[in-house]
Coordinates of N, CA and C and ligand atoms in Angstrom, one line a residue:
M1 N -14.2 -0.1 4.0 CA -15.2 0.8 3.3 C -16.0 -0.1 2.4
E2 N -17.5 0.4 2.6 CA -18.4 -0.6 2.2 C -18.5 -0.3 0.5
K3 N -17.9 0.8 0.0 CA -18.3 0.9 -1.7 C -17.2 0.0 -2.4
L4 N -16.0 0.1 -1.4 CA -14.9 -0.5 -2.1 C -15.1 -2.2 -2.3
E5 N -15.4 -2.5 -1.0 CA -16.1 -4.0 -0.9 C -17.2 -4.6 -1.9
Q6 N -18.0 -3.4 -2.3 CA -19.0 -4.1 -3.3 C -18.2 -4.0 -4.6
R7 N -17.3 -3.3 -4.7 CA -16.8 -2.7 -6.3 C -16.1 -4.6 -6.4
I8 N -15.1 -5.1 -5.0 CA -14.4 -6.2 -5.2 C -15.5 -6.9 -5.6
L9 N -16.6 -7.5 -4.7 CA -17.3 -8.6 -5.4 C -17.9 -8.6 -6.7
Q10 N -17.9 -7.2 -6.7 CA -18.9 -7.4 -8.1 C -17.7 -7.6 -9.6
D11 N -16.6 -6.7 -9.1 CA -15.3 -6.7 -10.2 C -14.0 -7.8 -10.0
G12 N -14.1 -8.2 -8.7 CA -12.8 -8.8 -8.4 C -12.9 -10.1 -8.5
Q13 N -11.4 -10.6 -8.8 CA -11.6 -12.0 -9.4 C -10.8 -13.0 -8.6
A14 N -10.8 -13.5 -8.0 CA -10.0 -14.6 -6.9 C -9.1 -15.6 -8.2
L15 N -7.8 -15.6 -8.6 CA -6.9 -16.5 -9.6 C -6.9 -17.2 -8.5
S16 N -6.8 -17.2 -7.4 CA -6.2 -18.7 -6.6 C -6.9 -18.3 -5.5
E17 N -6.2 -19.1 -4.3 CA -7.1 -18.9 -2.7 C -6.0 -17.5 -2.3
T18 N -5.1 -17.2 -2.8 CA -4.2 -16.1 -2.2 C -4.0 -14.8 -3.2
V19 N -4.6 -14.8 -4.2 CA -4.3 -13.9 -5.2 C -5.4 -13.6 -5.8
L20 N -5.8 -11.9 -5.6 CA -6.8 -11.4 -6.3 C -6.6 -10.6 -7.5
K21 N -7.4 -10.7 -8.5 CA -7.3 -9.5 -9.4 C -8.3 -8.3 -9.4
V22 N -8.2 -7.1 -9.5 CA -8.9 -6.3 -9.6 C -8.2 -5.1 -10.7
D23 N -8.1 -5.4 -11.8 CA -7.4 -4.7 -12.7 C -8.5 -4.0 -13.3
S24 N -9.9 -4.0 -12.8 CA -11.1 -3.1 -13.8 C -10.8 -2.0 -13.1
F25 N -10.4 -1.5 -11.5 CA -10.6 -0.4 -10.9 C -9.3 0.1 -10.4
L26 N -8.1 -0.8 -10.2 CA -7.4 -0.7 -9.5 C -6.1 -0.5 -10.0
N27 N -5.1 -2.0 -10.8 CA -4.0 -2.5 -11.3 C -4.2 -2.1 -12.6
H28 N -5.1 -1.9 -13.2 CA -5.0 -1.6 -14.8 C -5.9 -0.4 -15.4
Q29 N -7.1 -0.8 -15.4 CA -7.6 0.6 -15.4 C -8.0 1.3 -14.0
V30 N -8.3 2.5 -14.0 CA -8.3 3.0 -13.0 C -9.7 3.6 -12.6
D31 N -10.3 3.7 -11.8 CA -11.4 4.4 -11.2 C -11.1 5.8 -10.2
P32 N -10.9 7.0 -11.2 CA -10.5 7.9 -10.4 C -11.3 8.6 -9.2
Q33 N -12.5 8.4 -9.5 CA -13.6 8.7 -8.3 C -13.4 7.7 -7.0
L34 N -13.4 6.5 -7.2 CA -13.1 5.6 -6.1 C -11.9 5.9 -5.4
M35 N -10.8 6.2 -6.4 CA -9.5 6.4 -5.6 C -9.6 7.9 -4.8
Y36 N -10.3 8.6 -5.2 CA -10.5 9.9 -4.6 C -11.3 9.7 -2.8
E37 N -11.9 8.9 -3.2 CA -13.0 8.4 -1.9 C -12.4 7.4 -0.9
M38 N -11.0 6.8 -1.4 CA -10.1 6.2 -0.7 C -9.2 6.9 0.2
G39 N -8.9 8.3 -0.8 CA -8.1 9.3 -0.4 C -8.9 10.1 1.1
T40 N -10.2 10.0 1.0 CA -11.2 10.5 1.9 C -10.6 10.1 3.2
Y41 N -10.8 8.6 2.8 CA -10.9 7.4 4.1 C -9.6 7.7 5.0
F42 N -8.3 7.5 4.1 CA -7.0 7.6 4.5 C -7.1 8.7 5.2
K43 N -7.4 10.0 4.5 CA -7.3 11.2 5.4 C -7.8 11.4 6.6
R44 N -9.1 11.0 6.9 CA -9.7 11.0 8.3 C -9.0 10.1 9.3
Y45 N -8.5 9.0 8.7 CA -7.9 8.2 9.7 C -6.4 8.8 9.9
F46 N -5.8 9.2 9.3 CA -4.4 9.5 10.0 C -4.2 10.9 9.7
D47 N -5.4 11.7 9.5 CA -4.8 13.2 9.8 C -4.3 13.5 11.3
K48 N -4.5 12.7 12.4 CA -4.1 13.1 13.6 C -2.9 13.3 13.7
Y49 N -1.7 12.4 12.8 CA -0.5 12.2 12.7 C 0.7 13.2 12.1
N50 N -0.1 14.5 11.6 CA 0.4 15.6 11.3 C 1.1 15.0 10.2
I51 N 1.1 14.4 9.3 CA 1.9 13.6 7.9 C 2.3 14.8 7.0
T52 N 3.6 14.5 7.1 CA 4.1 15.6 6.1 C 4.7 15.2 4.7
K53 N 4.7 13.7 4.6 CA 4.7 12.9 3.1 C 4.1 11.8 2.9
I54 N 3.4 11.4 1.6 CA 2.9 10.2 1.6 C 3.8 9.3 0.5
L55 N 4.3 8.2 0.9 CA 5.1 7.3 0.3 C 4.4 6.0 -0.8
T56 N 4.6 5.9 -1.6 CA 3.9 4.4 -2.6 C 4.9 3.8 -3.2
I57 N 4.0 2.5 -3.7 CA 5.3 1.8 -4.3 C 5.1 1.7 -5.8
E58 N 5.8 2.2 -7.0 CA 5.6 1.7 -8.0 C 5.0 0.6 -8.3
S59 N 3.8 0.5 -9.1 CA 3.0 1.7 -9.6 C 1.5 1.5 -9.5
S60 N 1.3 0.4 -8.5 CA -0.5 0.2 -8.3 C -0.7 1.5 -7.2
G61 N 0.2 1.7 -6.1 CA -0.1 2.4 -5.3 C -0.7 3.6 -5.5
I62 N 0.2 4.3 -6.7 CA 0.1 5.5 -7.0 C -1.1 6.3 -7.0
A63 N -1.9 5.5 -7.5 CA -3.1 6.4 -7.8 C -3.9 6.7 -6.3
P64 N -4.0 5.5 -5.6 CA -4.8 6.0 -4.1 C -3.6 7.2 -3.2
A65 N -2.5 6.8 -3.6 CA -1.6 7.7 -2.8 C -1.9 9.0 -3.2
V66 N -2.1 9.0 -4.6 CA -2.0 10.7 -4.9 C -3.1 11.6 -4.9
M67 N -4.4 10.5 -4.4 CA -5.6 11.2 -4.3 C -5.8 11.8 -2.4
T68 N -5.1 10.5 -1.9 CA -4.7 10.9 -0.6 C -3.7 12.2 -0.4
A69 N -2.6 11.8 -1.3 CA -1.5 13.2 -0.8 C -2.5 14.8 -1.1
M70 N -3.6 14.4 -2.1 CA -4.2 16.0 -2.8 C -4.7 16.6 -1.3
Q71 N -5.4 15.7 -0.8 CA -6.2 15.8 0.1 C -5.7 16.3 1.3
M72 N -4.7 15.6 1.6 CA -4.0 15.9 3.1 C -3.0 17.3 2.8
N73 N -2.6 17.5 1.4 CA -2.1 18.7 0.9 C -0.6 18.5 1.3
V74 N 0.0 17.5 0.9 CA 1.4 17.2 1.5 C 1.7 16.3 -0.3
P75 N 3.5 16.1 -0.5 CA 3.7 15.6 -1.5 C 3.9 14.2 -1.4
M76 N 3.7 13.2 -2.8 CA 3.8 12.1 -2.8 C 4.7 11.6 -3.2
I77 N 5.9 10.7 -2.8 CA 7.0 10.0 -3.4 C 6.3 8.4 -3.6
I78 N 6.9 8.4 -5.3 CA 7.1 7.1 -5.9 C 8.2 6.1 -5.5
L79 N 8.2 5.4 -4.6 CA 9.6 4.7 -4.7 C 9.6 4.0 -5.7
K80 N 10.9 3.9 -6.3 CA 11.2 2.8 -7.6 C 11.4 1.6 -7.7
K81 N 11.2 1.0 -8.3 CA 11.7 -0.6 -8.5 C 12.6 -0.6 -9.3
S82 N 13.8 -1.5 -9.1 CA 15.0 -1.7 -10.2 C 15.1 -3.2 -10.2
R83 N 15.8 -4.2 -11.0 CA 16.0 -5.2 -11.2 C 17.3 -5.6 -10.9
S84 N 18.2 -4.7 -10.4 CA 19.8 -4.8 -10.1 C 19.8 -3.7 -9.1
K85 N 20.8 -3.9 -8.3 CA 21.3 -2.8 -7.3 C 22.1 -2.0 -8.3
T86 N 22.0 -0.5 -7.7 CA 22.9 0.4 -8.5 C 23.5 1.1 -7.2
L87 N 24.5 1.2 -7.7 CA 25.6 1.6 -6.6 C 25.8 3.3 -6.8
K88 N 25.1 3.8 -5.6 CA 25.0 5.0 -5.7 C 24.9 6.0 -4.4
D89 N 25.7 7.0 -4.0 CA 25.4 7.4 -2.9 C 24.0 8.4 -2.3
D90 N 23.7 8.8 -3.4 CA 22.5 9.9 -3.0 C 21.3 9.0 -2.8
I91 N 21.2 7.6 -3.0 CA 19.6 7.4 -3.0 C 19.9 5.7 -1.6
Y92 N 18.5 5.9 -1.3 CA 18.4 4.7 -0.2 C 17.9 3.8 -0.9
Q93 N 18.7 2.3 -0.5 CA 18.3 1.0 -1.7 C 18.1 -0.1 -0.7
T94 N 16.9 -0.8 -0.8 CA 16.4 -2.0 -0.3 C 16.1 -3.0 -1.0
T95 N 16.3 -4.5 -0.5 CA 15.6 -5.6 -1.6 C 14.4 -6.1 -1.0
I96 N 13.3 -6.5 -2.2 CA 11.8 -7.0 -1.6 C 11.9 -8.5 -2.6
H97 N 11.1 -8.8 -1.7 CA 10.7 -10.3 -2.5 C 9.4 -10.0 -2.8
S98 N 9.2 -10.3 -4.3 CA 7.6 -9.9 -4.7 C 7.0 -10.8 -4.8
F99 N 5.6 -10.6 -3.9 CA 4.6 -11.3 -3.7 C 3.8 -12.5 -5.1
T100 N 3.6 -11.4 -5.8 CA 3.0 -11.8 -7.0 C 4.0 -12.6 -8.1
K101 N 5.0 -11.9 -8.1 CA 5.9 -12.2 -9.5 C 7.0 -13.4 -8.8
G102 N 7.0 -13.5 -7.4 CA 8.2 -14.6 -6.9 C 9.5 -14.5 -7.0
V103 N 10.1 -13.1 -7.3 CA 11.0 -12.7 -7.6 C 11.4 -11.4 -6.8
D104 N 13.0 -11.1 -6.3 CA 13.4 -10.1 -5.8 C 13.7 -8.6 -6.8
Y105 N 13.4 -7.7 -6.0 CA 13.6 -6.7 -6.7 C 14.0 -5.8 -5.4
E106 N 15.0 -4.3 -6.6 CA 15.1 -3.4 -5.5 C 14.3 -2.3 -5.6
L107 N 14.0 -1.6 -4.2 CA 13.6 -0.5 -4.0 C 14.4 0.7 -3.6
T108 N 13.9 1.6 -4.4 CA 15.0 2.9 -4.5 C 14.3 4.1 -3.9
L109 N 14.8 5.0 -2.9 CA 14.1 6.5 -2.5 C 15.2 7.3 -3.0
S110 N 14.9 8.5 -3.4 CA 16.4 9.2 -3.8 C 16.2 10.2 -2.1
K111 N 17.6 10.4 -1.8 CA 17.8 11.2 -0.3 C 17.5 12.4 -0.4
K112 N 16.9 13.2 -1.9 CA 16.8 14.4 -1.6 C 15.1 14.5 -1.4
Y113 N 14.7 13.7 -1.6 CA 12.8 13.9 -1.4 C 12.8 13.6 0.1
I114 N 13.6 13.3 1.1 CA 13.2 12.9 2.7 C 14.1 13.3 3.3
S115 N 13.8 13.8 4.3 CA 14.3 14.4 5.6 C 14.0 13.6 6.8
S116 N 15.0 13.7 7.9 CA 14.7 13.5 9.0 C 13.3 14.0 9.7
Q117 N 13.1 15.3 9.4 CA 11.9 15.8 10.0 C 10.6 15.1 9.6
D118 N 10.9 14.3 8.8 CA 9.3 13.9 7.9 C 8.6 13.0 8.7
R119 N 7.2 13.1 8.7 CA 6.6 12.2 9.5 C 5.7 11.7 7.9
T120 N 6.0 10.1 7.5 CA 5.5 10.0 6.8 C 4.2 8.8 6.7
L121 N 3.8 8.8 5.9 CA 2.3 7.8 5.3 C 2.8 6.9 4.4
I122 N 2.9 5.3 4.4 CA 3.3 4.6 3.4 C 1.8 3.8 2.7
I123 N 1.6 4.2 1.4 CA 0.4 3.7 0.8 C 0.5 2.6 0.1
D124 N -0.1 1.0 0.0 CA 0.1 0.5 -1.0 C -1.3 0.1 -1.3
D125 N -1.2 -0.6 -2.3 CA -3.0 -1.3 -2.8 C -3.3 -2.7 -2.4
F126 N -2.1 -3.6 -2.1 CA -2.6 -4.7 -1.2 C -1.4 -5.2 -0.2
L127 N -2.3 -5.8 1.0 CA -1.4 -6.3 1.8 C -1.3 -7.5 1.8
A128 N -0.1 -8.5 2.1 CA 0.0 -9.8 1.9 C 1.0 -10.4 3.0
N129 N 1.9 -10.8 2.5 CA 3.1 -10.9 3.5 C 3.7 -9.6 4.4
G130 N 3.6 -8.2 4.0 CA 3.8 -7.5 4.3 C 5.6 -7.3 4.1
E131 N 5.9 -7.8 2.8 CA 7.3 -7.7 2.5 C 7.8 -6.3 1.5
A132 N 6.8 -5.7 0.7 CA 6.8 -4.5 0.1 C 6.6 -3.2 1.5
A133 N 5.6 -3.5 2.2 CA 5.2 -2.4 3.6 C 6.8 -2.3 4.2
S134 N 7.5 -3.5 4.4 CA 8.8 -3.5 5.2 C 9.7 -3.0 4.6
G135 N 9.9 -3.5 3.5 CA 10.7 -2.7 2.2 C 11.0 -0.9 2.2
A136 N 9.3 -0.7 2.1 CA 9.3 1.0 2.6 C 9.7 1.5 3.5
I137 N 9.4 0.7 4.9 CA 9.4 1.1 5.8 C 11.2 1.3 6.4
R138 N 12.0 0.2 5.8 CA 13.4 0.3 6.1 C 14.1 1.6 5.4
L139 N 13.2 2.0 3.8 CA 14.2 3.0 3.2 C 13.5 3.9 4.1
V140 N 12.3 4.4 4.6 CA 12.1 5.6 5.4 C 13.1 5.7 7.0
E141 N 13.3 4.7 7.1 CA 13.6 4.5 8.8 C 15.7 5.2 8.5
E142 N 16.1 4.6 7.4 CA 17.4 4.8 7.1 C 17.4 6.1 7.2
S143 N 16.5 6.9 6.7 CA 16.6 8.3 6.2 C 16.4 9.1 7.9
G144 N 15.9 8.7 8.7 CA 15.7 8.9 10.3 C 14.2 9.7 10.2
A145 N 13.5 9.7 8.9 CA 12.2 9.9 9.1 C 11.2 9.0 9.9
T146 N 10.3 9.2 9.9 CA 9.2 8.4 10.9 C 8.3 7.8 10.1
V147 N 8.2 6.8 10.1 CA 6.6 5.9 9.6 C 5.5 5.9 10.8
C148 N 4.6 6.8 10.8 CA 3.4 7.2 11.2 C 2.5 6.0 11.4
G149 N 2.2 5.2 9.8 CA 1.8 4.5 9.6 C 1.3 3.9 7.9
I150 N 0.6 2.9 7.9 CA 0.5 2.0 6.6 C -0.9 2.4 6.1
G151 N -1.0 2.6 5.1 CA -2.3 2.8 4.8 C -2.7 1.4 3.4
I152 N -3.7 1.1 3.7 CA -3.7 0.1 2.7 C -4.9 0.0 2.2
V153 N -5.0 -0.5 0.5 CA -6.3 -0.7 0.0 C -6.9 -1.8 0.1
V154 N -6.4 -3.1 -0.1 CA -7.0 -4.6 0.2 C -6.0 -4.9 0.8
E155 N -6.4 -5.4 2.0 CA -5.7 -6.6 3.0 C -6.2 -7.7 3.0
K156 N -5.3 -9.0 2.5 CA -5.7 -10.1 2.7 C -5.5 -10.7 4.0
S157 N -6.5 -11.0 5.2 CA -6.1 -10.9 6.5 C -5.4 -12.6 6.8
F158 N -5.7 -13.0 6.3 CA -5.2 -14.4 6.2 C -3.5 -14.7 5.9
Q159 N -3.5 -13.6 5.1 CA -1.7 -13.6 5.1 C -0.8 -12.8 6.6
P160 N 0.2 -12.9 7.0 CA 0.7 -12.9 7.7 C 1.4 -11.2 7.7
G161 N 1.2 -10.1 6.7 CA 1.5 -9.0 6.7 C 0.8 -7.9 8.0
R162 N -0.2 -7.7 8.0 CA -0.9 -7.2 9.2 C -0.5 -7.5 10.4
K163 N -0.1 -8.9 10.8 CA 0.2 -8.8 12.1 C 1.9 -8.8 12.3
K164 N 2.7 -8.8 11.0 CA 4.4 -8.7 11.2 C 4.1 -7.2 11.1
L165 N 3.5 -6.4 10.8 CA 3.6 -5.0 10.6 C 3.4 -4.3 12.4
E166 N 2.3 -4.9 13.0 CA 1.6 -4.8 13.9 C 2.8 -5.0 15.1
D167 N 3.1 -6.4 15.2 CA 3.9 -6.7 15.9 C 5.0 -5.8 16.4
Q168 N 5.7 -5.0 15.4 CA 6.5 -4.0 15.3 C 6.2 -2.7 15.6
G169 N 5.2 -2.7 15.9 CA 4.3 -1.2 16.2 C 3.8 -0.2 15.4
Y170 N 4.0 -0.7 13.9 CA 3.0 0.1 13.5 C 1.6 0.2 13.1
D171 N 1.4 1.4 13.0 CA -0.6 1.5 12.9 C -1.0 1.2 11.3
V172 N -1.5 0.1 11.0 CA -2.4 -0.4 9.5 C -3.8 -0.2 9.8
Y173 N -3.8 0.7 8.7 CA -5.1 0.6 8.5 C -5.7 0.5 7.4
S174 N -6.7 -0.7 6.7 CA -7.1 -1.0 5.6 C -8.3 -0.8 5.4
L175 N -8.8 -0.7 4.1 CA -9.7 -0.2 3.7 C -10.9 -1.4 3.3
A176 N -10.2 -2.1 2.9 CA -11.0 -3.9 2.7 C -10.2 -4.9 3.2
R177 N -10.7 -5.5 4.2 CA -10.1 -6.9 5.1 C -10.4 -8.0 4.5
I178 N -9.9 -8.7 3.4 CA -10.1 -10.0 3.3 C -10.2 -11.2 4.1
S179 N -11.1 -12.1 4.7 CA -10.8 -13.1 5.6 C -10.8 -14.5 4.5
K180 N -11.4 -14.4 3.3 CA -11.2 -15.4 2.8 C -11.3 -15.5 1.3
L181 N -10.6 -16.1 0.7 CA -10.3 -16.2 -1.0 C -10.8 -17.5 -1.9
E182 N -11.8 -17.5 -2.3 CA -11.5 -18.7 -3.0 C -12.5 -18.4 -4.4
K183 N -12.3 -19.4 -5.4 CA -13.1 -19.1 -6.7 C -14.1 -18.7 -6.4
N184 N -14.8 -17.8 -6.8 CA -16.5 -17.1 -6.6 C -16.6 -17.1 -5.2
L185 N -15.7 -16.9 -4.2 CA -16.1 -16.7 -2.7 C -15.0 -15.4 -2.3
I186 N -15.6 -14.1 -1.6 CA -14.9 -13.4 -1.2 C -15.6 -12.9 -0.1
E187 N -14.8 -12.9 1.2 CA -15.4 -12.6 2.3 C -14.4 -11.7 3.2
F188 N -15.2 -11.0 3.6 CA -14.4 -9.4 4.4 C -14.8 -9.9 5.8
I189 N -13.6 -9.4 6.7 CA -13.8 -8.6 8.2 C -14.6 -7.6 8.2
K190 N -15.8 -8.1 9.0 CA -16.7 -7.0 9.0 C -15.9 -6.2 10.1
E191 N -15.8 -4.8 9.8 CA -15.1 -4.1 11.0 C -16.2 -3.6 12.5
Ligands
5GP1 P1 3.2 -8.2 -0.2 O1 4.5 -7.3 0.3 O2 2.7 -7.6 1.4 O3 3.8 -9.7 0.6 O4 2.4 -8.1 -1.0 C1 2.3 -6.8 -1.7 C2 2.8 -6.2 -2.7 O5 2.1 -7.4 -3.8 C3 1.7 -5.4 -3.3 O6 2.3 -3.7 -3.6 C4 0.9 -5.9 -4.5 O7 1.6 -5.2 -6.0 C5 1.2 -7.4 -4.6 N1 0.0 -7.8 -4.2 C6 0.0 -9.1 -3.3 N2 -1.2 -9.8 -3.2 C7 -1.9 -9.2 -4.3 C8 -3.3 -9.6 -5.4 O8 -3.6 -10.4 -4.5 N3 -3.5 -9.3 -5.6 C9 -2.8 -8.0 -6.6 N4 -3.4 -7.6 -7.6 N5 -1.2 -7.9 -6.1 C10 -1.2 -8.3 -4.9

């Protein structure tokens, strides 16, 4: 998505060779018009799967996910993060290692909002090692629902997330794919 790449070049900040900060339009302040256009791209790519629900991980995936859900006319589910395990039998729960914070957290999904008939699309803001996406996949599959695809806003292609997900047979579609990140240098993979 050309417009997203331009915005990353203009406003993105490489904090290190592995972490990109995009607080001005995605992670802190949100540009709704850009989010809407992301939704258009995700809808175009994933329309073939007859998606019934979109899932995202709180909180930075919410903006692009809700814009996609609106355009696909399906509900969006926010997978909730919590610090410790909760012993409840009305939720699915899995442990995830956070790439940016370096700690483990619990991801939960209420059984009320998913059924084995659902055909789901998982949307997240970044793909690094694939931990967050893999956790979301575990929750969906535990419910018996189908994961049709993973939609990512910014993929850091020099990290192993995409390969890990593709090796398991998942369809990964990313709006921007970064091949190299350095101070004052951001390079993209051109499709
Ligand atoms: P993964 O689970 O694929 O290793 O990392 C993805 C998650 O970590 C995303 O949900 C995102 O919140 C966070 N993340 C990973 N890399 C970055 C990054 O470079 N910048 C920001 N802002 N978040 C990141």
